[in-house]
Tab-separated table of C-alpha atoms and ligand atoms in Angstrom:
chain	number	residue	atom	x	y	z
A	146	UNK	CA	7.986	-13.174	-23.634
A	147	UNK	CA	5.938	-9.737	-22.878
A	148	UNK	CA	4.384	-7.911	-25.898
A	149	UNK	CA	3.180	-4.336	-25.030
A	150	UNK	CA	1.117	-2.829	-27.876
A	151	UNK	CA	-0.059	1.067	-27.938
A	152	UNK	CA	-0.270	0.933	-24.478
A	153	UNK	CA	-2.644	3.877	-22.715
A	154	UNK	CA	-3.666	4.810	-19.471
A	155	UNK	CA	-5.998	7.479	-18.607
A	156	UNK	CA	-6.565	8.840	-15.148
A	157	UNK	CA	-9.678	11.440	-15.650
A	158	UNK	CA	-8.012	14.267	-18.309
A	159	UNK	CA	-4.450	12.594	-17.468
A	160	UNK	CA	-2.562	10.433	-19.478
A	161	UNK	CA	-0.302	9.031	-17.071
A	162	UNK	CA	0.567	6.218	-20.332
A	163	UNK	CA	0.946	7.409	-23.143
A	164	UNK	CA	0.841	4.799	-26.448
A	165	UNK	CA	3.875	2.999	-25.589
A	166	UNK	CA	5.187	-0.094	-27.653
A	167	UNK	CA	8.131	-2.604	-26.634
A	168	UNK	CA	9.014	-5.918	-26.129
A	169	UNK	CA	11.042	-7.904	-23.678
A	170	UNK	CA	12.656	-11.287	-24.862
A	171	UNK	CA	13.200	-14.067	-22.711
A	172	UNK	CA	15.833	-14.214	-21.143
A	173	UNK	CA	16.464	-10.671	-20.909
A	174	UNK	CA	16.750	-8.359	-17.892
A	175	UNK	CA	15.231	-4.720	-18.928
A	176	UNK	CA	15.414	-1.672	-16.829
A	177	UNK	CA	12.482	0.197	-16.873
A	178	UNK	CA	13.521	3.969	-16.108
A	179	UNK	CA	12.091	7.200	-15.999
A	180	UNK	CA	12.094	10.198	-13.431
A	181	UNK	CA	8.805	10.422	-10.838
A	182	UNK	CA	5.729	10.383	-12.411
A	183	UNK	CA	7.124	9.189	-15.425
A	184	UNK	CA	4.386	6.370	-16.063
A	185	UNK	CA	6.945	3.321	-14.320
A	186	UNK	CA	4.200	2.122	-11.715
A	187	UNK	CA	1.018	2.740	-13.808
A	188	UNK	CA	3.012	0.260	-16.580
A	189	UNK	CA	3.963	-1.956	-14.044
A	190	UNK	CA	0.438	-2.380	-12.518
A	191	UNK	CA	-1.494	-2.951	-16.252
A	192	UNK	CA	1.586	-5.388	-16.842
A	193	UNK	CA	0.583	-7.690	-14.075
A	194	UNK	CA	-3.295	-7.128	-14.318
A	195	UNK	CA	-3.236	-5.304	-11.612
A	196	UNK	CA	-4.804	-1.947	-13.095
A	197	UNK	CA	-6.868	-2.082	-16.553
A	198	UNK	CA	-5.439	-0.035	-19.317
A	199	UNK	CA	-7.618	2.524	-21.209
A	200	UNK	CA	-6.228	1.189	-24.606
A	201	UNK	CA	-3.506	-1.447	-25.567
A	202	UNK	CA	-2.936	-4.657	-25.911
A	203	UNK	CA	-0.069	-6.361	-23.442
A	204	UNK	CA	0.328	-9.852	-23.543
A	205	UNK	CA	2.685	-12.387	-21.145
A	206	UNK	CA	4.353	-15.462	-22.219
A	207	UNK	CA	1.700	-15.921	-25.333
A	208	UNK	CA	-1.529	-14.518	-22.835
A	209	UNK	CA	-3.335	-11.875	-22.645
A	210	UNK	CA	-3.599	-10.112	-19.786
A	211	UNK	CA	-7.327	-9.021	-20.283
A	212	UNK	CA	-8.655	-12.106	-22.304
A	213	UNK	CA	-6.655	-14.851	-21.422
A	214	UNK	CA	-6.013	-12.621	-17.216
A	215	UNK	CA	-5.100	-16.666	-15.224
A	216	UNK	CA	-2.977	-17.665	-17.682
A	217	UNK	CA	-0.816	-14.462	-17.990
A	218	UNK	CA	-0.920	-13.662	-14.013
A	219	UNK	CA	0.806	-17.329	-13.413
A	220	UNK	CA	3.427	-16.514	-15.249
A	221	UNK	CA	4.233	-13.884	-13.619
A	222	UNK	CA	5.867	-12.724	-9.875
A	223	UNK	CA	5.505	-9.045	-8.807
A	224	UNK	CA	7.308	-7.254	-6.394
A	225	UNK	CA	4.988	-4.052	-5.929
A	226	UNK	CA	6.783	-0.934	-4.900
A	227	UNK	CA	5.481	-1.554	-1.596
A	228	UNK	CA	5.361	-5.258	-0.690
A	229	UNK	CA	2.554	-6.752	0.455
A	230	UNK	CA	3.502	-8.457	3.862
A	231	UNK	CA	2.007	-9.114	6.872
A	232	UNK	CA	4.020	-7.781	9.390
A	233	UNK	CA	2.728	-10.579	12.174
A	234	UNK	CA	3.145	-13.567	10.276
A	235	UNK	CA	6.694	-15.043	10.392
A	236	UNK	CA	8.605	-15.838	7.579
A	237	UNK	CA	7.383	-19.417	7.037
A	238	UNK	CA	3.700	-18.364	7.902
A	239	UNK	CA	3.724	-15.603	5.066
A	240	UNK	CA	5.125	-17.980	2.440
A	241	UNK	CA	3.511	-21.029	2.688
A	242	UNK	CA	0.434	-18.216	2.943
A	243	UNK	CA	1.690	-16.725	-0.340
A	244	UNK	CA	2.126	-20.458	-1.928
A	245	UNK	CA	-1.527	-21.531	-0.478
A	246	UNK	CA	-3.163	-18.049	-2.414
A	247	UNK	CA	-1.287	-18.695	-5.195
A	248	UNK	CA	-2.321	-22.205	-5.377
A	249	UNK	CA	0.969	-23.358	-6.106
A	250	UNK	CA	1.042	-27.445	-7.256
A	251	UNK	CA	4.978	-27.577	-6.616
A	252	UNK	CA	6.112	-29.649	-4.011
A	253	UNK	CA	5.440	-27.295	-0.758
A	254	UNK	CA	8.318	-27.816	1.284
A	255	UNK	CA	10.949	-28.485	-1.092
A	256	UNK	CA	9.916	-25.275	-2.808
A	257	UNK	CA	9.473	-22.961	-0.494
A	258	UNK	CA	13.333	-24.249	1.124
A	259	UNK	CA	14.906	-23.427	-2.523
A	260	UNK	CA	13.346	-20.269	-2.886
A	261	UNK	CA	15.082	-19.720	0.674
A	262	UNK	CA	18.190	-20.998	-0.083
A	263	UNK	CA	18.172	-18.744	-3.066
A	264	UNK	CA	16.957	-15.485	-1.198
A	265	UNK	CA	19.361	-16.370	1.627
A	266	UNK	CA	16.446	-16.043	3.969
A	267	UNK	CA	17.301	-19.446	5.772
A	268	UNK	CA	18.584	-17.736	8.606
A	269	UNK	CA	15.260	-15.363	9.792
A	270	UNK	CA	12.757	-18.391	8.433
A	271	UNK	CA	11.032	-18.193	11.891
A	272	UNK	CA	11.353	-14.791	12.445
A	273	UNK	CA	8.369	-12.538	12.475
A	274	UNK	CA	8.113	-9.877	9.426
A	275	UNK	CA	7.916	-7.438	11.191
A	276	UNK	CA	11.301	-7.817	13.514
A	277	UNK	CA	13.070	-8.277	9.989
A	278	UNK	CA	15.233	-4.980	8.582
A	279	UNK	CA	14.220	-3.492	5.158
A	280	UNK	CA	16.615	-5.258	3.189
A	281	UNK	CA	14.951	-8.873	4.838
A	282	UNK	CA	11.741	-7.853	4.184
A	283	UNK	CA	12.761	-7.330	0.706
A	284	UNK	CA	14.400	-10.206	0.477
A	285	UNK	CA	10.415	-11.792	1.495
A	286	UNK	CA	8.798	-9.937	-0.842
A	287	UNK	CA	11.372	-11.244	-4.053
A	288	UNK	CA	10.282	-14.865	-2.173
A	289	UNK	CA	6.866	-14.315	-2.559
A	290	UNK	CA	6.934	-13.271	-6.722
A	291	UNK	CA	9.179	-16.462	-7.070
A	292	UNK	CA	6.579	-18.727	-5.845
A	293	UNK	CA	5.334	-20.579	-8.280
A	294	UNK	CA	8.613	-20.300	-9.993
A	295	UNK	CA	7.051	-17.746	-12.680
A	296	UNK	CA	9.362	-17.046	-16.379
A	297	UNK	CA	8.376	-13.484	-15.621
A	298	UNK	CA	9.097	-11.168	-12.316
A	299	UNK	CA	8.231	-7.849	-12.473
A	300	UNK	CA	10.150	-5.851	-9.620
A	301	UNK	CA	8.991	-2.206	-9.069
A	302	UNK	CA	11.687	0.116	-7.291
A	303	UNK	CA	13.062	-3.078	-5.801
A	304	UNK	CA	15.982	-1.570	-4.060
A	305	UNK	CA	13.880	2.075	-2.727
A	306	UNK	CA	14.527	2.731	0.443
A	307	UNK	CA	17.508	0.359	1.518
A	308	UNK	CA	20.628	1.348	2.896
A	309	UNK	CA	24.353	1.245	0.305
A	310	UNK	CA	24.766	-2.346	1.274
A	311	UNK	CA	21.754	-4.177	1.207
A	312	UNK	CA	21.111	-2.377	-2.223
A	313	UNK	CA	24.356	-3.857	-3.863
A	314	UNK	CA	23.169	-7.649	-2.462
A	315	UNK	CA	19.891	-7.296	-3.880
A	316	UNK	CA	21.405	-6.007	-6.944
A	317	UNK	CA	23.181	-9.247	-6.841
A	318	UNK	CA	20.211	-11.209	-5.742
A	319	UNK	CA	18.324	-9.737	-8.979
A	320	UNK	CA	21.000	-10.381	-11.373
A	321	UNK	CA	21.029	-13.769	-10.354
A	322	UNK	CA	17.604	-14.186	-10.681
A	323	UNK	CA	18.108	-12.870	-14.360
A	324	UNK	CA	19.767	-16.258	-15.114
A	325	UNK	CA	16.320	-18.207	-14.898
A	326	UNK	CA	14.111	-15.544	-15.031
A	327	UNK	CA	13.193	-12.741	-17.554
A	328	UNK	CA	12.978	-9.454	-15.171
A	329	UNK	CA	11.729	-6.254	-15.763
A	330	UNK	CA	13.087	-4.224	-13.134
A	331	UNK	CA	11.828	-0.114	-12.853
A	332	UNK	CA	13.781	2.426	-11.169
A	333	UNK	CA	14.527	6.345	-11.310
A	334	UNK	CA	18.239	5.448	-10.514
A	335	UNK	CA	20.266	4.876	-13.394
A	336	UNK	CA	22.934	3.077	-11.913
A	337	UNK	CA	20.479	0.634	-10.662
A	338	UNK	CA	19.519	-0.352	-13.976
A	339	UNK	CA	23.026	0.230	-15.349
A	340	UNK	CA	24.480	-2.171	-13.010
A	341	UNK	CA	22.193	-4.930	-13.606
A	342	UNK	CA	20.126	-4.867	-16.884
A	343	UNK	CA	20.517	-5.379	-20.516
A	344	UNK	CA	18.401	-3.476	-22.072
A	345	UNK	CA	17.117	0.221	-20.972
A	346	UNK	CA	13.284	1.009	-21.460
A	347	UNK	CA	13.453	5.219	-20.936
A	348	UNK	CA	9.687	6.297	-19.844
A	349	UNK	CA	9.184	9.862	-19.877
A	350	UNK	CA	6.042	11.846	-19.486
A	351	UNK	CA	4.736	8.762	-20.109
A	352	UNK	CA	6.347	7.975	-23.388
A	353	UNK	CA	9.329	6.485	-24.179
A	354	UNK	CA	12.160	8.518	-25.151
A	355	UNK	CA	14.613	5.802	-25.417
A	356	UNK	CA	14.565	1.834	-25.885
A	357	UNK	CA	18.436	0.148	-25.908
A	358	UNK	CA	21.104	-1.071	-24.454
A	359	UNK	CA	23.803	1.155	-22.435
A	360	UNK	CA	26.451	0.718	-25.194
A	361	UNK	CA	23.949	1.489	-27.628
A	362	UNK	CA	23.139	4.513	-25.799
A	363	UNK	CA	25.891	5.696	-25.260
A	364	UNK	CA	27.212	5.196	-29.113
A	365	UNK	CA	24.147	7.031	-30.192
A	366	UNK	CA	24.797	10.190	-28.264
A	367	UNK	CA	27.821	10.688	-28.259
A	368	UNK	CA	29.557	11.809	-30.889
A	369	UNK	CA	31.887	14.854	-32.216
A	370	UNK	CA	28.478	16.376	-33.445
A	371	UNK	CA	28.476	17.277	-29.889
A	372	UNK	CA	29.456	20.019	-27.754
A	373	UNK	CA	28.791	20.752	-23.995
A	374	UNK	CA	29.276	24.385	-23.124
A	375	UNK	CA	29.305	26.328	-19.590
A	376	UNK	CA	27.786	29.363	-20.106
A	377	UNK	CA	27.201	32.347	-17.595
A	378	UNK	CA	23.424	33.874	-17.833
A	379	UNK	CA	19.511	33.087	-17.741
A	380	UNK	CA	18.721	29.586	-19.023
A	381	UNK	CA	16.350	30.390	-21.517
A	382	UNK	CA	17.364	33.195	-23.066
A	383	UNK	CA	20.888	31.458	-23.621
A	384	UNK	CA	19.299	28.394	-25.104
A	385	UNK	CA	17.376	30.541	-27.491
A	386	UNK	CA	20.284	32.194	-28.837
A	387	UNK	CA	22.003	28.398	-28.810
A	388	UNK	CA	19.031	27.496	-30.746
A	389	UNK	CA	19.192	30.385	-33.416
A	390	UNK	CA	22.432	29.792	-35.096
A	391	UNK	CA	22.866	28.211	-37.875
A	392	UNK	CA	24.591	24.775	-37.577
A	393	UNK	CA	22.622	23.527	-34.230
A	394	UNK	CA	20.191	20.917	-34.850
A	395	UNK	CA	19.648	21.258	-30.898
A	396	UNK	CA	20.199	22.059	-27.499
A	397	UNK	CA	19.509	21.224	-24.438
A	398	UNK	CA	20.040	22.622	-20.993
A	399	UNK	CA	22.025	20.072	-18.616
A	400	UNK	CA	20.764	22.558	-15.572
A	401	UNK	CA	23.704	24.409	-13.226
A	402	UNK	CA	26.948	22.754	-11.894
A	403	UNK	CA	28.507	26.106	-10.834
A	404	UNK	CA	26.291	28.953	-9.347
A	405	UNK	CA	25.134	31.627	-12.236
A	406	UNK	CA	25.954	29.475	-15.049
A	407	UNK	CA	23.947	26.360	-16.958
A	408	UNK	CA	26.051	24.011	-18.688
A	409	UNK	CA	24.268	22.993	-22.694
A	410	UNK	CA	24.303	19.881	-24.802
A	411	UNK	CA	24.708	21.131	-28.511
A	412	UNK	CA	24.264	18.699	-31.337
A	413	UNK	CA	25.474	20.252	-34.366
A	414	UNK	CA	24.534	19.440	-37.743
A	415	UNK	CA	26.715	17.132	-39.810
A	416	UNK	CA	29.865	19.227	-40.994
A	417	UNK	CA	28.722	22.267	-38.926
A	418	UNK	CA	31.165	24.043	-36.322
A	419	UNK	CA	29.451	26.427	-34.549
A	420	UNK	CA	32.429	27.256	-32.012
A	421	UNK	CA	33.512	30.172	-33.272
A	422	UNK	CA	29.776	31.684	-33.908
A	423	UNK	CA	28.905	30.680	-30.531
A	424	UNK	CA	31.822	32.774	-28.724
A	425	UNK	CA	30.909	35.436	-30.742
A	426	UNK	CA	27.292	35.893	-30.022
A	427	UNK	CA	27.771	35.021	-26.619
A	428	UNK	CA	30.099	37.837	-26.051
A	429	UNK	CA	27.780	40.638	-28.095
A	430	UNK	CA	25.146	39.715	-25.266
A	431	UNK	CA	28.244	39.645	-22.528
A	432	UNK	CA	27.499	36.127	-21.040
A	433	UNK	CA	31.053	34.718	-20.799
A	434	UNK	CA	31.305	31.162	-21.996
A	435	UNK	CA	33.098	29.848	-19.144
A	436	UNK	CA	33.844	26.264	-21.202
A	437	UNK	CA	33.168	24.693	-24.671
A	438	UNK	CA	34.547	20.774	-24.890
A	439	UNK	CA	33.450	18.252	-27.247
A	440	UNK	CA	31.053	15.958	-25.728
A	441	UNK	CA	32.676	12.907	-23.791
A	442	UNK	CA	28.928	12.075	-22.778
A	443	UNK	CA	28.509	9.305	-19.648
A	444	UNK	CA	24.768	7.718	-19.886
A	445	UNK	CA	24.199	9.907	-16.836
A	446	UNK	CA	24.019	12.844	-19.127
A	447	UNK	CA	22.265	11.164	-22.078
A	448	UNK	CA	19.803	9.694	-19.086
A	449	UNK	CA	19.257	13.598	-17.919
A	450	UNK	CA	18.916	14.895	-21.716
A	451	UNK	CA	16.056	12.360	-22.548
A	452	UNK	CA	14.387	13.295	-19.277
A	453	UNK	CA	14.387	16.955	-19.615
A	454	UNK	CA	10.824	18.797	-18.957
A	455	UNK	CA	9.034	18.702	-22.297
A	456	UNK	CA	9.316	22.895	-21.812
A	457	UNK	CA	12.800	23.364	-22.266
A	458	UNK	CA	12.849	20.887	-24.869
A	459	UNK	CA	10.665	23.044	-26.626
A	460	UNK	CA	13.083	25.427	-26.754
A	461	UNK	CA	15.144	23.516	-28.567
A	462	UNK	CA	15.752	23.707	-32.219
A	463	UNK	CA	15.128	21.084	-34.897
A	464	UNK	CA	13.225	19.734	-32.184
A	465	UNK	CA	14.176	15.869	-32.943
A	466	UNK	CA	13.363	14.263	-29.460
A	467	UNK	CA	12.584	10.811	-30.023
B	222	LIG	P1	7.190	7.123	-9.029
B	222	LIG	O1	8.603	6.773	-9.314
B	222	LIG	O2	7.048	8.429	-8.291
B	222	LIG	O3	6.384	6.004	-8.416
B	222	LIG	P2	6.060	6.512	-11.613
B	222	LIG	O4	6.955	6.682	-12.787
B	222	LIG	O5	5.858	5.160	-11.085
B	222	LIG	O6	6.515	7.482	-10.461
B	222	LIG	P3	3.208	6.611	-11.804
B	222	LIG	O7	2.993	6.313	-10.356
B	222	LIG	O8	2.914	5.571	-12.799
B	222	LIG	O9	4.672	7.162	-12.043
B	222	LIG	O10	2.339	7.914	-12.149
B	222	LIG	C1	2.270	8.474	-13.463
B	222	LIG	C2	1.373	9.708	-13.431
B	222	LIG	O11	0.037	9.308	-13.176
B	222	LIG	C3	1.732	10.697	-12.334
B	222	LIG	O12	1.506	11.988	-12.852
B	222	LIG	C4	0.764	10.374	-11.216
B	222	LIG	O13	0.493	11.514	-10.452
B	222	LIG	C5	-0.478	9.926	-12.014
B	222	LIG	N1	-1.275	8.934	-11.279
B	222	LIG	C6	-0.871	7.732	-10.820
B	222	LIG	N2	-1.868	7.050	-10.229
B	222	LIG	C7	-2.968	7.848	-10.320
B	222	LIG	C8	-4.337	7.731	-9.921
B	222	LIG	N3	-4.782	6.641	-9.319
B	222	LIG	N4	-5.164	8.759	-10.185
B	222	LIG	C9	-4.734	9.873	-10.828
B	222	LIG	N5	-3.465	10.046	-11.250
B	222	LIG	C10	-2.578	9.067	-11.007
């Protein structure tokens, strides 16, 4: 359903996009994640023709978007991460507005009711936008990108800036959606994407560090090659020393969870133990090693580990970031 090819973008000296390749099935409801600045709008904006790229090649439901730009644009609904609505115009103004720009052929009334119904916006219909409360408007903005009823919607940060509960019913809403729709959703919060997606897309530095599903994830990374230490002393210097002995393929700092102390991921080669040699280093350089468990990893902690600045992975040995 959406092809992205070697996908670049350029601002000045800047590559906020950085060749990226990956596909998105129909059907399927990805989760498009990275930390700020990790690339998530800039993708989102070339996706829906809204921004050129400086090289790639994306295509939508069989179109182009440069080439063949009408074609793939209809097939799609956006949800920007800041909605376009006009705060004045009531509810039924801004959608049959939205329909008229969209030049939708569907049957006006009966359409824009469904998409209503389906919203649960029924109840504010004559309300203006801009009496409505952030999870309302949101609820308009998800109306508008299903006008037209588009295969595609492309929702960026769709749940930013609600409160708890009106981000668990448009979680809902979107997983719903998901049954007629093929989503790509971005977002910097992991259980956002966790709680509704399929597939995870992990954008970093504007590459992709990761491209699979939770479980997948989570089999990949975790496994008795794995240790995750609490160690006592300067960050760097400890991950060096990590990084030195023989038997770690890499490390990687998980940053402090008690004050004076950084906790490590250490993937050890296979057959390698590097317990006791770690203790003993460790306590020639008198950091105390406050606790050494085998890796139970949550995706939280993969999530952090594929997001970590490019600097400390670089202290890392082996150096085998995807
Ligand atoms: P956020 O979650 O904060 O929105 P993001 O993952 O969506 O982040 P982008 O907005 O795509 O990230 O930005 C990627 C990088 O490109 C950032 O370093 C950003 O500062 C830079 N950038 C984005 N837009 C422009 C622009 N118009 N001109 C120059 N640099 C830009």
């Amino acid at each position: 359903m959406i092809e992205v090819k070697n996908l670049t973008k350029r601002y000045g000296t800047h590559t906020a996009v950085d060749n990226i390749s990956f596909s998105v099935k129909e059907g399927e409801i990805i989760g498009f994640l990275g930390p700020n600045g990790a690339g998530k709008s800039t993708t989102m904006n070339i996706l829906t023709g809204y921004l050129s790229s400086s090289d790639g090649v994306v295509t939508v439901n069989g179109h182009d978007i440069l080439t063949d730009a009408n074609a793939a644009k209809a097939s799609i609904g956006y949800l920007p991460e800041l909605p376009p609505l006009y705060p004045d115009m009531t509810v039924r103004e801004y959608l049959n507005f939205m329909y008229d720009l969209k030049k939708c052929k569907l049957p006006r009334a009966q359409h824009i009711e469904e998409i209503c119904r389906v919203v649960k916006l029924e109840g504010v219909f004559g309300r203006l936008i801009k009496n409505l409360s952030k999870g309302y408007r949101q609820r308009v903005g998800i109306a508008q990108a299903l006008i037209g009823n588009p295969p595609v919607l492309i929702l960026d940060e769709p749940t930013v800036g609600l409160d708890p509960m009106q981000i668990i019913e448009i979680r809902s809403l979107i997983k719903s959606l998901g049954k007629y729709h093929t989503v790509i959703l971005s977002s910097h919060i992991l259980p956002e994407v966790e709680a509704v997606c399929d597939r995870l897309v992990i954008i970093n530095g504007g590459k992709i560090v990761a491209d699979a599903t939770p479980e997948e994830l989570t089999r990949q990374y975790s496994s008795s090659h794995h240790l995750t230490a609490r160690i006592a002393g300067a960050e760097e210097s400890v991950t060096d020393l990590i990084a030195k002995i023989r038997g770690v393929k890499k490390v990687t700092s998980l940053g402090s969870k008690e004050p004076g102390s950084f906790d490590y991921l250490i993937e050890q080669v296979d057959g390698a133990d590097v317990r006791a040699e770690l203790f003993n280093r460790l306590a020639t350089r008198k950091w105390p090693l406050l606790s050494l468990k085998t890796a139970d990893r949550t995706l939280e902690d993969i999530f952090t580990s594929l997001i970590q600045a490019p600097s400390l992975a670089a202290g890392t040995k082996g150096g085998n970031r995807k």
